[in-house]
Amino acid sequence: MTLQQCRYVVAISEHKTINRAAKALFVTQPTISKAISELELELGIHILNRNNKGITFTEAGRDVLFYASMLLEQASAMSAHFKAKQTRQLLQFSITSQHYTFAVEALAILVKRLAAPQYYEINFREDKSTTVITDVADGISELGIIALTDNNRLFLERIMKRKALSFHALGSTIQHVYLNAKHPLAKQCTITLEALKPYTRYTYKKDDLPQTFTEEGNHLKYAEKIVYLNDRATMDKLLAETDGYNIGTGCLARDPYQHQLRVIPLFDGCEMTIGYVTRRDVSLPNYLSNYVNALQAAVIESLPSDITPVDTDLKN
């Protein structure tokens, strides 16, 4: 079956006779008749009933007409899609990040700054650190956002070196505890893991790394009640409405639940270096350099006062 045969079938339906369909398509009547006969032979059916009163579609022919119409619509949509890309400047890129609000804040800034005539397709997704690294290494994403800690730094740096990736530091802080503003521990200056034991630990889905090398380190072994989550919205709602807790960077960049949450330094918490990952053989285009600038601004603005800003080098 060809698209041309589909066009002939649809034209016969619209113009009621082969002769009028041929004139509308600027072909001869025998050309259409031959094409329909070949299609009937290929499918092993009769598409048209021919008699002295004209032609009508058989039951099987009506099915052919239905599918032919669908195929032509899809072919037209595909053609329009790619022609549109050729006639307009389309910006396409992907970013994979750990579950960080400052990464989303930076994306919002970038979208606002993109020129009005600019057409773009942006794929932004949040996932575990190993997926971030793999996405960048495999070219699925141009840029990834992770945090290195005392626990995982050497392990992840070896992986990035093996995959020819570079890590660019944006800032550093220590691990913080996220909890409800009305939580029994909310007024503490620092919080120990021992004090957190009675409360439910919320954490994102398990990474592929051994627990010791994850961003959270081996803290989960102190938790007696654990809930694994996939998205940040669920995490925030549970933190705001229960006495559970989460451990992370301490960032609350324009979080919808910002005023309902507290971030308190974790006693003896690991240092966290926040940064972005790129392939060594790829230079960041202007739009991603702009994103990185927005990212660093969002990091500095949103993290607690103990953060240490780091100058980025966009050439590395």
PDB file of C-alpha atoms in Angstrom:
ATOM      1  CA  MET A   1       0.000   0.000   0.000  1.00  0.00           C
ATOM      2  CA  THR A   2       1.271   3.459  -0.914  1.00  0.00           C
ATOM      3  CA  LEU A   3       0.194   6.948   0.113  1.00  0.00           C
ATOM      4  CA  GLN A   4      -0.717   7.575  -3.534  1.00  0.00           C
ATOM      5  CA  GLN A   5      -3.174   4.660  -3.476  1.00  0.00           C
ATOM      6  CA  CYS A   6      -4.617   6.084  -0.253  1.00  0.00           C
ATOM      7  CA  ARG A   7      -5.102   9.441  -1.971  1.00  0.00           C
ATOM      8  CA  TYR A   8      -6.958   7.740  -4.825  1.00  0.00           C
ATOM      9  CA  VAL A   9      -9.283   5.914  -2.400  1.00  0.00           C
ATOM     10  CA  VAL A  10     -10.093   9.118  -0.524  1.00  0.00           C
ATOM     11  CA  ALA A  11     -10.577  11.069  -3.757  1.00  0.00           C
ATOM     12  CA  ILE A  12     -13.074   8.484  -5.071  1.00  0.00           C
ATOM     13  CA  SER A  13     -15.026   8.826  -1.829  1.00  0.00           C
ATOM     14  CA  GLU A  14     -15.052  12.604  -2.086  1.00  0.00           C
ATOM     15  CA  HIS A  15     -15.885  12.879  -5.810  1.00  0.00           C
ATOM     16  CA  LYS A  16     -18.169   9.803  -6.064  1.00  0.00           C
ATOM     17  CA  THR A  17     -16.739   8.589  -9.403  1.00  0.00           C
ATOM     18  CA  ILE A  18     -13.312   7.543 -10.629  1.00  0.00           C
ATOM     19  CA  ASN A  19     -13.562   9.948 -13.554  1.00  0.00           C
ATOM     20  CA  ARG A  20     -14.162  13.014 -11.373  1.00  0.00           C
ATOM     21  CA  ALA A  21     -11.491  11.850  -8.902  1.00  0.00           C
ATOM     22  CA  ALA A  22      -9.002  11.563 -11.770  1.00  0.00           C
ATOM     23  CA  LYS A  23      -9.764  15.088 -12.975  1.00  0.00           C
ATOM     24  CA  ALA A  24      -9.382  16.485  -9.452  1.00  0.00           C
ATOM     25  CA  LEU A  25      -5.977  14.813  -9.083  1.00  0.00           C
ATOM     26  CA  PHE A  26      -4.862  15.620 -12.652  1.00  0.00           C
ATOM     27  CA  VAL A  27      -4.313  11.978 -13.573  1.00  0.00           C
ATOM     28  CA  THR A  28      -6.073   9.659 -16.043  1.00  0.00           C
ATOM     29  CA  GLN A  29      -8.965   7.406 -15.123  1.00  0.00           C
ATOM     30  CA  PRO A  30      -7.001   4.234 -16.076  1.00  0.00           C
ATOM     31  CA  THR A  31      -4.219   5.322 -13.677  1.00  0.00           C
ATOM     32  CA  ILE A  32      -6.604   5.346 -10.713  1.00  0.00           C
ATOM     33  CA  SER A  33      -8.398   2.169 -11.819  1.00  0.00           C
ATOM     34  CA  LYS A  34      -5.093   0.320 -12.094  1.00  0.00           C
ATOM     35  CA  ALA A  35      -3.926   1.564  -8.677  1.00  0.00           C
ATOM     36  CA  ILE A  36      -7.180   0.466  -7.003  1.00  0.00           C
ATOM     37  CA  SER A  37      -7.018  -2.948  -8.699  1.00  0.00           C
ATOM     38  CA  GLU A  38      -3.426  -3.431  -7.490  1.00  0.00           C
ATOM     39  CA  LEU A  39      -4.457  -2.459  -3.966  1.00  0.00           C
ATOM     40  CA  GLU A  40      -7.373  -4.898  -4.053  1.00  0.00           C
ATOM     41  CA  LEU A  41      -5.015  -7.638  -5.206  1.00  0.00           C
ATOM     42  CA  GLU A  42      -2.497  -6.806  -2.470  1.00  0.00           C
ATOM     43  CA  LEU A  43      -5.116  -6.843   0.304  1.00  0.00           C
ATOM     44  CA  GLY A  44      -7.121  -9.727  -1.147  1.00  0.00           C
ATOM     45  CA  ILE A  45     -10.418  -7.815  -1.034  1.00  0.00           C
ATOM     46  CA  HIS A  46     -12.802  -5.846  -3.224  1.00  0.00           C
ATOM     47  CA  ILE A  47     -12.762  -2.159  -2.405  1.00  0.00           C
ATOM     48  CA  LEU A  48     -15.379  -0.979  -4.901  1.00  0.00           C
ATOM     49  CA  ASN A  49     -18.629  -2.341  -6.284  1.00  0.00           C
ATOM     50  CA  ARG A  50     -18.867  -1.406  -9.957  1.00  0.00           C
ATOM     51  CA  ASN A  51     -22.192  -1.501 -11.841  1.00  0.00           C
ATOM     52  CA  ASN A  52     -24.251   0.456 -14.381  1.00  0.00           C
ATOM     53  CA  LYS A  53     -25.351   2.889 -11.677  1.00  0.00           C
ATOM     54  CA  GLY A  54     -21.797   3.793 -10.710  1.00  0.00           C
ATOM     55  CA  ILE A  55     -19.516   2.675  -7.901  1.00  0.00           C
ATOM     56  CA  THR A  56     -19.962   2.167  -4.185  1.00  0.00           C
ATOM     57  CA  PHE A  57     -17.601   1.080  -1.445  1.00  0.00           C
ATOM     58  CA  THR A  58     -17.835  -2.476  -0.191  1.00  0.00           C
ATOM     59  CA  GLU A  59     -17.814  -3.121   3.545  1.00  0.00           C
ATOM     60  CA  ALA A  60     -14.097  -3.918   3.315  1.00  0.00           C
ATOM     61  CA  GLY A  61     -13.683  -0.849   1.103  1.00  0.00           C
ATOM     62  CA  ARG A  62     -15.124   1.377   3.811  1.00  0.00           C
ATOM     63  CA  ASP A  63     -12.511  -0.007   6.214  1.00  0.00           C
ATOM     64  CA  VAL A  64      -9.810   0.758   3.658  1.00  0.00           C
ATOM     65  CA  LEU A  65     -11.184   4.290   3.313  1.00  0.00           C
ATOM     66  CA  PHE A  66     -11.021   4.760   7.099  1.00  0.00           C
ATOM     67  CA  TYR A  67      -7.391   3.642   7.363  1.00  0.00           C
ATOM     68  CA  ALA A  68      -6.385   5.500   4.202  1.00  0.00           C
ATOM     69  CA  SER A  69      -7.783   8.739   5.654  1.00  0.00           C
ATOM     70  CA  MET A  70      -5.872   8.174   8.905  1.00  0.00           C
ATOM     71  CA  LEU A  71      -2.617   7.470   7.089  1.00  0.00           C
ATOM     72  CA  LEU A  72      -2.934  10.603   4.985  1.00  0.00           C
ATOM     73  CA  GLU A  73      -3.638  12.731   8.064  1.00  0.00           C
ATOM     74  CA  GLN A  74      -0.598  11.315   9.854  1.00  0.00           C
ATOM     75  CA  ALA A  75       1.610  11.788   6.795  1.00  0.00           C
ATOM     76  CA  SER A  76       0.417  15.383   6.517  1.00  0.00           C
ATOM     77  CA  ALA A  77       1.100  16.032  10.206  1.00  0.00           C
ATOM     78  CA  MET A  78       4.595  14.544   9.956  1.00  0.00           C
ATOM     79  CA  SER A  79       5.388  16.626   6.885  1.00  0.00           C
ATOM     80  CA  ALA A  80       4.116  19.807   8.527  1.00  0.00           C
ATOM     81  CA  HIS A  81       6.138  19.071  11.672  1.00  0.00           C
ATOM     82  CA  PHE A  82       9.468  18.786   9.887  1.00  0.00           C
ATOM     83  CA  LYS A  83       8.800  21.571   7.427  1.00  0.00           C
ATOM     84  CA  ALA A  84       8.053  23.853  10.364  1.00  0.00           C
ATOM     85  CA  LYS A  85      11.419  22.958  11.907  1.00  0.00           C
ATOM     86  CA  GLN A  86      13.149  23.865   8.648  1.00  0.00           C
ATOM     87  CA  THR A  87      11.448  27.236   8.374  1.00  0.00           C
ATOM     88  CA  ARG A  88      11.973  28.360  11.969  1.00  0.00           C
ATOM     89  CA  GLN A  89      14.879  28.393  14.367  1.00  0.00           C
ATOM     90  CA  LEU A  90      14.196  25.615  16.862  1.00  0.00           C
ATOM     91  CA  LEU A  91      16.230  25.420  20.048  1.00  0.00           C
ATOM     92  CA  GLN A  92      16.371  21.931  21.563  1.00  0.00           C
ATOM     93  CA  PHE A  93      18.202  20.809  24.679  1.00  0.00           C
ATOM     94  CA  SER A  94      17.877  18.567  27.728  1.00  0.00           C
ATOM     95  CA  ILE A  95      18.877  18.886  31.370  1.00  0.00           C
ATOM     96  CA  THR A  96      18.847  16.137  33.991  1.00  0.00           C
ATOM     97  CA  SER A  97      19.022  17.123  37.640  1.00  0.00           C
ATOM     98  CA  GLN A  98      18.789  15.764  41.120  1.00  0.00           C
ATOM     99  CA  HIS A  99      15.615  16.956  42.896  1.00  0.00           C
ATOM    100  CA  TYR A 100      16.700  20.571  43.418  1.00  0.00           C
ATOM    101  CA  THR A 101      14.358  23.560  43.515  1.00  0.00           C
ATOM    102  CA  PHE A 102      17.160  25.929  42.497  1.00  0.00           C
ATOM    103  CA  ALA A 103      17.580  23.976  39.244  1.00  0.00           C
ATOM    104  CA  VAL A 104      13.912  24.577  38.423  1.00  0.00           C
ATOM    105  CA  GLU A 105      14.214  28.224  39.488  1.00  0.00           C
ATOM    106  CA  ALA A 106      17.103  28.670  37.042  1.00  0.00           C
ATOM    107  CA  LEU A 107      15.049  27.049  34.279  1.00  0.00           C
ATOM    108  CA  ALA A 108      12.221  29.514  34.913  1.00  0.00           C
ATOM    109  CA  ILE A 109      14.695  32.387  34.610  1.00  0.00           C
ATOM    110  CA  LEU A 110      16.065  30.988  31.346  1.00  0.00           C
ATOM    111  CA  VAL A 111      12.607  30.550  29.807  1.00  0.00           C
ATOM    112  CA  LYS A 112      11.760  34.159  30.634  1.00  0.00           C
ATOM    113  CA  ARG A 113      14.978  35.337  29.018  1.00  0.00           C
ATOM    114  CA  LEU A 114      14.669  33.402  25.765  1.00  0.00           C
ATOM    115  CA  ALA A 115      13.962  35.753  22.886  1.00  0.00           C
ATOM    116  CA  ALA A 116      10.300  36.052  21.923  1.00  0.00           C
ATOM    117  CA  PRO A 117      10.748  34.770  18.306  1.00  0.00           C
ATOM    118  CA  GLN A 118      12.690  31.772  19.590  1.00  0.00           C
ATOM    119  CA  TYR A 119      11.039  28.368  19.234  1.00  0.00           C
ATOM    120  CA  TYR A 120      12.293  25.789  21.675  1.00  0.00           C
ATOM    121  CA  GLU A 121      11.816  22.280  23.008  1.00  0.00           C
ATOM    122  CA  ILE A 122      13.309  21.800  26.465  1.00  0.00           C
ATOM    123  CA  ASN A 123      13.417  18.464  28.241  1.00  0.00           C
ATOM    124  CA  PHE A 124      14.002  18.855  31.981  1.00  0.00           C
ATOM    125  CA  ARG A 125      13.797  15.888  34.278  1.00  0.00           C
ATOM    126  CA  GLU A 126      14.714  15.061  37.853  1.00  0.00           C
ATOM    127  CA  ASP A 127      16.308  11.744  38.771  1.00  0.00           C
ATOM    128  CA  LYS A 128      18.981  10.037  40.843  1.00  0.00           C
ATOM    129  CA  SER A 129      22.643  11.036  40.562  1.00  0.00           C
ATOM    130  CA  THR A 130      23.725   7.970  38.567  1.00  0.00           C
ATOM    131  CA  THR A 131      21.034   8.711  35.970  1.00  0.00           C
ATOM    132  CA  VAL A 132      22.180  12.341  35.788  1.00  0.00           C
ATOM    133  CA  ILE A 133      25.732  11.218  35.016  1.00  0.00           C
ATOM    134  CA  THR A 134      24.622   8.553  32.525  1.00  0.00           C
ATOM    135  CA  ASP A 135      22.320  10.964  30.683  1.00  0.00           C
ATOM    136  CA  VAL A 136      25.155  13.435  30.143  1.00  0.00           C
ATOM    137  CA  ALA A 137      27.658  10.733  29.184  1.00  0.00           C
ATOM    138  CA  ASP A 138      25.247   9.220  26.650  1.00  0.00           C
ATOM    139  CA  GLY A 139      24.327  12.594  25.133  1.00  0.00           C
ATOM    140  CA  ILE A 140      20.716  12.378  26.339  1.00  0.00           C
ATOM    141  CA  SER A 141      21.242  15.616  28.262  1.00  0.00           C
ATOM    142  CA  GLU A 142      23.728  18.369  27.597  1.00  0.00           C
ATOM    143  CA  LEU A 143      23.995  19.249  31.255  1.00  0.00           C
ATOM    144  CA  GLY A 144      23.424  17.497  34.591  1.00  0.00           C
ATOM    145  CA  ILE A 145      23.147  18.808  38.138  1.00  0.00           C
ATOM    146  CA  ILE A 146      24.352  16.825  41.148  1.00  0.00           C
ATOM    147  CA  ALA A 147      26.037  17.281  44.520  1.00  0.00           C
ATOM    148  CA  LEU A 148      29.276  15.672  45.643  1.00  0.00           C
ATOM    149  CA  THR A 149      29.698  14.794  49.316  1.00  0.00           C
ATOM    150  CA  ASP A 150      32.473  13.477  51.516  1.00  0.00           C
ATOM    151  CA  ASN A 151      30.904  10.057  51.030  1.00  0.00           C
ATOM    152  CA  ASN A 152      30.489   9.912  47.260  1.00  0.00           C
ATOM    153  CA  ARG A 153      33.061  12.352  45.891  1.00  0.00           C
ATOM    154  CA  LEU A 154      35.876   9.941  45.020  1.00  0.00           C
ATOM    155  CA  PHE A 155      33.455   7.308  43.757  1.00  0.00           C
ATOM    156  CA  LEU A 156      31.536   9.689  41.462  1.00  0.00           C
ATOM    157  CA  GLU A 157      34.674  11.487  40.314  1.00  0.00           C
ATOM    158  CA  ARG A 158      36.083   8.159  39.128  1.00  0.00           C
ATOM    159  CA  ILE A 159      32.871   7.461  37.208  1.00  0.00           C
ATOM    160  CA  MET A 160      32.915  10.920  35.612  1.00  0.00           C
ATOM    161  CA  LYS A 161      36.588  10.579  34.682  1.00  0.00           C
ATOM    162  CA  ARG A 162      35.929   7.204  33.066  1.00  0.00           C
ATOM    163  CA  LYS A 163      33.006   8.679  31.104  1.00  0.00           C
ATOM    164  CA  ALA A 164      35.014  11.777  30.059  1.00  0.00           C
ATOM    165  CA  LEU A 165      32.844  14.170  32.054  1.00  0.00           C
ATOM    166  CA  SER A 166      33.723  17.340  33.947  1.00  0.00           C
ATOM    167  CA  PHE A 167      32.201  18.536  37.219  1.00  0.00           C
ATOM    168  CA  HIS A 168      31.926  22.307  37.678  1.00  0.00           C
ATOM    169  CA  ALA A 169      31.394  23.447  41.265  1.00  0.00           C
ATOM    170  CA  LEU A 170      28.822  26.176  41.959  1.00  0.00           C
ATOM    171  CA  GLY A 171      28.828  26.301  45.733  1.00  0.00           C
ATOM    172  CA  SER A 172      29.161  24.252  48.899  1.00  0.00           C
ATOM    173  CA  THR A 173      27.162  23.786  52.063  1.00  0.00           C
ATOM    174  CA  ILE A 174      26.601  21.108  54.675  1.00  0.00           C
ATOM    175  CA  GLN A 175      23.732  18.668  54.870  1.00  0.00           C
ATOM    176  CA  HIS A 176      20.540  20.097  56.306  1.00  0.00           C
ATOM    177  CA  VAL A 177      17.380  18.587  57.712  1.00  0.00           C
ATOM    178  CA  TYR A 178      14.069  19.603  56.140  1.00  0.00           C
ATOM    179  CA  LEU A 179      11.053  19.449  58.437  1.00  0.00           C
ATOM    180  CA  ASN A 180       7.719  21.035  59.290  1.00  0.00           C
ATOM    181  CA  ALA A 181       7.862  24.459  60.938  1.00  0.00           C
ATOM    182  CA  LYS A 182       5.756  22.974  63.781  1.00  0.00           C
ATOM    183  CA  HIS A 183       7.938  19.890  64.133  1.00  0.00           C
ATOM    184  CA  PRO A 184       9.101  19.152  67.706  1.00  0.00           C
ATOM    185  CA  LEU A 185      12.707  19.681  66.530  1.00  0.00           C
ATOM    186  CA  ALA A 186      12.038  22.820  64.482  1.00  0.00           C
ATOM    187  CA  LYS A 187      13.587  25.194  67.038  1.00  0.00           C
ATOM    188  CA  GLN A 188      16.881  23.319  67.321  1.00  0.00           C
ATOM    189  CA  CYS A 189      20.095  24.995  66.122  1.00  0.00           C
ATOM    190  CA  THR A 190      21.380  21.656  64.845  1.00  0.00           C
ATOM    191  CA  ILE A 191      19.827  18.199  64.740  1.00  0.00           C
ATOM    192  CA  THR A 192      21.483  14.846  65.320  1.00  0.00           C
ATOM    193  CA  LEU A 193      20.586  11.635  63.550  1.00  0.00           C
ATOM    194  CA  GLU A 194      19.847  10.120  66.931  1.00  0.00           C
ATOM    195  CA  ALA A 195      17.204  12.793  67.584  1.00  0.00           C
ATOM    196  CA  LEU A 196      15.592  12.008  64.207  1.00  0.00           C
ATOM    197  CA  LYS A 197      15.200   8.287  64.902  1.00  0.00           C
ATOM    198  CA  PRO A 198      11.555   8.411  66.079  1.00  0.00           C
ATOM    199  CA  TYR A 199      10.422  10.248  62.952  1.00  0.00           C
ATOM    200  CA  THR A 200       9.659   9.042  59.436  1.00  0.00           C
ATOM    201  CA  ARG A 201      12.452   9.550  56.943  1.00  0.00           C
ATOM    202  CA  TYR A 202      11.347  10.711  53.483  1.00  0.00           C
ATOM    203  CA  THR A 203      13.842  10.133  50.706  1.00  0.00           C
ATOM    204  CA  TYR A 204      13.864   9.881  46.953  1.00  0.00           C
ATOM    205  CA  LYS A 205      13.926   6.537  45.188  1.00  0.00           C
ATOM    206  CA  LYS A 206      16.985   4.428  45.757  1.00  0.00           C
ATOM    207  CA  ASP A 207      20.068   5.151  43.706  1.00  0.00           C
ATOM    208  CA  ASP A 208      22.096   2.462  41.967  1.00  0.00           C
ATOM    209  CA  LEU A 209      25.026   3.322  44.208  1.00  0.00           C
ATOM    210  CA  PRO A 210      25.924   1.479  47.379  1.00  0.00           C
ATOM    211  CA  GLN A 211      24.288   3.329  50.277  1.00  0.00           C
ATOM    212  CA  THR A 212      27.628   4.638  51.542  1.00  0.00           C
ATOM    213  CA  PHE A 213      28.257   6.459  48.252  1.00  0.00           C
ATOM    214  CA  THR A 214      24.869   8.120  47.823  1.00  0.00           C
ATOM    215  CA  GLU A 215      24.274  11.824  48.376  1.00  0.00           C
ATOM    216  CA  GLU A 216      22.690  10.974  51.726  1.00  0.00           C
ATOM    217  CA  GLY A 217      25.501   8.697  52.809  1.00  0.00           C
ATOM    218  CA  ASN A 218      24.715   5.951  55.280  1.00  0.00           C
ATOM    219  CA  HIS A 219      22.173   8.042  57.194  1.00  0.00           C
ATOM    220  CA  LEU A 220      19.343   5.746  56.201  1.00  0.00           C
ATOM    221  CA  LYS A 221      20.661   3.075  58.531  1.00  0.00           C
ATOM    222  CA  TYR A 222      19.631   5.309  61.436  1.00  0.00           C
ATOM    223  CA  ALA A 223      16.067   5.596  60.161  1.00  0.00           C
ATOM    224  CA  GLU A 224      13.510   3.163  61.539  1.00  0.00           C
ATOM    225  CA  LYS A 225      10.672   4.347  59.244  1.00  0.00           C
ATOM    226  CA  ILE A 226      11.413   5.185  55.604  1.00  0.00           C
ATOM    227  CA  VAL A 227       9.178   6.326  52.743  1.00  0.00           C
ATOM    228  CA  TYR A 228      10.680   6.366  49.230  1.00  0.00           C
ATOM    229  CA  LEU A 229       9.315   9.000  46.840  1.00  0.00           C
ATOM    230  CA  ASN A 230       9.715   9.909  43.178  1.00  0.00           C
ATOM    231  CA  ASP A 231       8.849  13.592  42.940  1.00  0.00           C
ATOM    232  CA  ARG A 232       9.532  16.781  44.849  1.00  0.00           C
ATOM    233  CA  ALA A 233       5.886  17.913  45.093  1.00  0.00           C
ATOM    234  CA  THR A 234       5.003  14.791  47.080  1.00  0.00           C
ATOM    235  CA  MET A 235       8.078  15.275  49.251  1.00  0.00           C
ATOM    236  CA  ASP A 236       7.160  18.881  50.063  1.00  0.00           C
ATOM    237  CA  LYS A 237       3.545  18.074  50.893  1.00  0.00           C
ATOM    238  CA  LEU A 238       4.507  15.266  53.256  1.00  0.00           C
ATOM    239  CA  LEU A 239       7.135  17.422  54.955  1.00  0.00           C
ATOM    240  CA  ALA A 240       4.658  20.273  55.376  1.00  0.00           C
ATOM    241  CA  GLU A 241       1.845  18.117  56.764  1.00  0.00           C
ATOM    242  CA  THR A 242       3.591  15.448  58.867  1.00  0.00           C
ATOM    243  CA  ASP A 243       6.449  15.120  61.357  1.00  0.00           C
ATOM    244  CA  GLY A 244       8.638  13.353  58.831  1.00  0.00           C
ATOM    245  CA  TYR A 245      11.954  14.761  57.602  1.00  0.00           C
ATOM    246  CA  ASN A 246      14.364  14.766  54.675  1.00  0.00           C
ATOM    247  CA  ILE A 247      18.088  15.452  54.444  1.00  0.00           C
ATOM    248  CA  GLY A 248      19.552  17.546  51.637  1.00  0.00           C
ATOM    249  CA  THR A 249      21.197  20.820  50.650  1.00  0.00           C
ATOM    250  CA  GLY A 250      18.912  23.086  52.665  1.00  0.00           C
ATOM    251  CA  CYS A 251      17.600  24.800  49.533  1.00  0.00           C
ATOM    252  CA  LEU A 252      14.112  26.291  49.538  1.00  0.00           C
ATOM    253  CA  ALA A 253      14.181  28.286  46.298  1.00  0.00           C
ATOM    254  CA  ARG A 254      10.672  29.689  45.900  1.00  0.00           C
ATOM    255  CA  ASP A 255       9.231  26.433  47.143  1.00  0.00           C
ATOM    256  CA  PRO A 256       5.405  26.478  47.394  1.00  0.00           C
ATOM    257  CA  TYR A 257       5.743  25.163  50.955  1.00  0.00           C
ATOM    258  CA  GLN A 258       8.657  27.443  51.825  1.00  0.00           C
ATOM    259  CA  HIS A 259       6.877  29.165  54.723  1.00  0.00           C
ATOM    260  CA  GLN A 260       5.749  25.857  56.209  1.00  0.00           C
ATOM    261  CA  LEU A 261       9.200  24.279  56.293  1.00  0.00           C
ATOM    262  CA  ARG A 262      12.411  24.739  58.249  1.00  0.00           C
ATOM    263  CA  VAL A 263      15.939  23.757  57.262  1.00  0.00           C
ATOM    264  CA  ILE A 264      18.340  23.065  60.110  1.00  0.00           C
ATOM    265  CA  PRO A 265      21.996  21.985  59.831  1.00  0.00           C
ATOM    266  CA  LEU A 266      22.595  18.301  60.470  1.00  0.00           C
ATOM    267  CA  PHE A 267      25.038  17.758  63.314  1.00  0.00           C
ATOM    268  CA  ASP A 268      28.259  16.313  61.840  1.00  0.00           C
ATOM    269  CA  GLY A 269      26.623  16.523  58.404  1.00  0.00           C
ATOM    270  CA  CYS A 270      28.757  16.007  55.312  1.00  0.00           C
ATOM    271  CA  GLU A 271      29.919  18.896  53.177  1.00  0.00           C
ATOM    272  CA  MET A 272      28.013  19.071  49.884  1.00  0.00           C
ATOM    273  CA  THR A 273      29.485  20.619  46.747  1.00  0.00           C
ATOM    274  CA  ILE A 274      26.742  21.520  44.287  1.00  0.00           C
ATOM    275  CA  GLY A 275      27.659  21.689  40.629  1.00  0.00           C
ATOM    276  CA  TYR A 276      26.879  20.779  37.068  1.00  0.00           C
ATOM    277  CA  VAL A 277      28.242  18.023  34.847  1.00  0.00           C
ATOM    278  CA  THR A 278      29.164  18.330  31.171  1.00  0.00           C
ATOM    279  CA  ARG A 279      31.001  16.266  28.600  1.00  0.00           C
ATOM    280  CA  ARG A 280      34.638  17.294  28.210  1.00  0.00           C
ATOM    281  CA  ASP A 281      34.473  17.423  24.429  1.00  0.00           C
ATOM    282  CA  VAL A 282      31.449  19.753  24.335  1.00  0.00           C
ATOM    283  CA  SER A 283      31.436  23.514  24.893  1.00  0.00           C
ATOM    284  CA  LEU A 284      28.270  24.963  26.333  1.00  0.00           C
ATOM    285  CA  PRO A 285      26.276  27.056  23.857  1.00  0.00           C
ATOM    286  CA  ASN A 286      25.128  30.507  24.940  1.00  0.00           C
ATOM    287  CA  TYR A 287      21.691  29.421  26.105  1.00  0.00           C
ATOM    288  CA  LEU A 288      23.169  26.792  28.452  1.00  0.00           C
ATOM    289  CA  SER A 289      25.817  29.249  29.668  1.00  0.00           C
ATOM    290  CA  ASN A 290      22.922  31.555  30.505  1.00  0.00           C
ATOM    291  CA  TYR A 291      21.249  28.703  32.348  1.00  0.00           C
ATOM    292  CA  VAL A 292      24.415  28.048  34.363  1.00  0.00           C
ATOM    293  CA  ASN A 293      24.612  31.725  35.319  1.00  0.00           C
ATOM    294  CA  ALA A 294      20.980  31.622  36.433  1.00  0.00           C
ATOM    295  CA  LEU A 295      21.691  28.359  38.252  1.00  0.00           C
ATOM    296  CA  GLN A 296      24.529  29.812  40.294  1.00  0.00           C
ATOM    297  CA  ALA A 297      22.452  32.869  41.159  1.00  0.00           C
ATOM    298  CA  ALA A 298      19.601  30.594  42.295  1.00  0.00           C
ATOM    299  CA  VAL A 299      21.992  28.450  44.346  1.00  0.00           C
ATOM    300  CA  ILE A 300      23.451  31.453  46.156  1.00  0.00           C
ATOM    301  CA  GLU A 301      20.036  33.000  46.749  1.00  0.00           C
ATOM    302  CA  SER A 302      18.261  29.882  47.960  1.00  0.00           C
ATOM    303  CA  LEU A 303      20.750  28.033  50.132  1.00  0.00           C
ATOM    304  CA  PRO A 304      21.366  28.780  53.815  1.00  0.00           C
ATOM    305  CA  SER A 305      23.932  31.331  54.899  1.00  0.00           C
ATOM    306  CA  ASP A 306      26.648  28.693  55.288  1.00  0.00           C
ATOM    307  CA  ILE A 307      27.007  28.289  51.526  1.00  0.00           C
ATOM    308  CA  THR A 308      30.337  29.043  49.889  1.00  0.00           C
ATOM    309  CA  PRO A 309      29.946  30.402  46.324  1.00  0.00           C
ATOM    310  CA  VAL A 310      32.355  29.107  43.711  1.00  0.00           C
ATOM    311  CA  ASP A 311      33.197  30.939  40.493  1.00  0.00           C
ATOM    312  CA  THR A 312      32.192  28.941  37.438  1.00  0.00           C
ATOM    313  CA  ASP A 313      34.489  28.415  34.492  1.00  0.00           C
ATOM    314  CA  LEU A 314      32.252  27.890  31.491  1.00  0.00           C
ATOM    315  CA  LYS A 315      35.219  26.921  29.292  1.00  0.00           C
ATOM    316  CA  ASN A 316      35.946  23.715  31.180  1.00  0.00           C
TER     317      ASN A 316
END
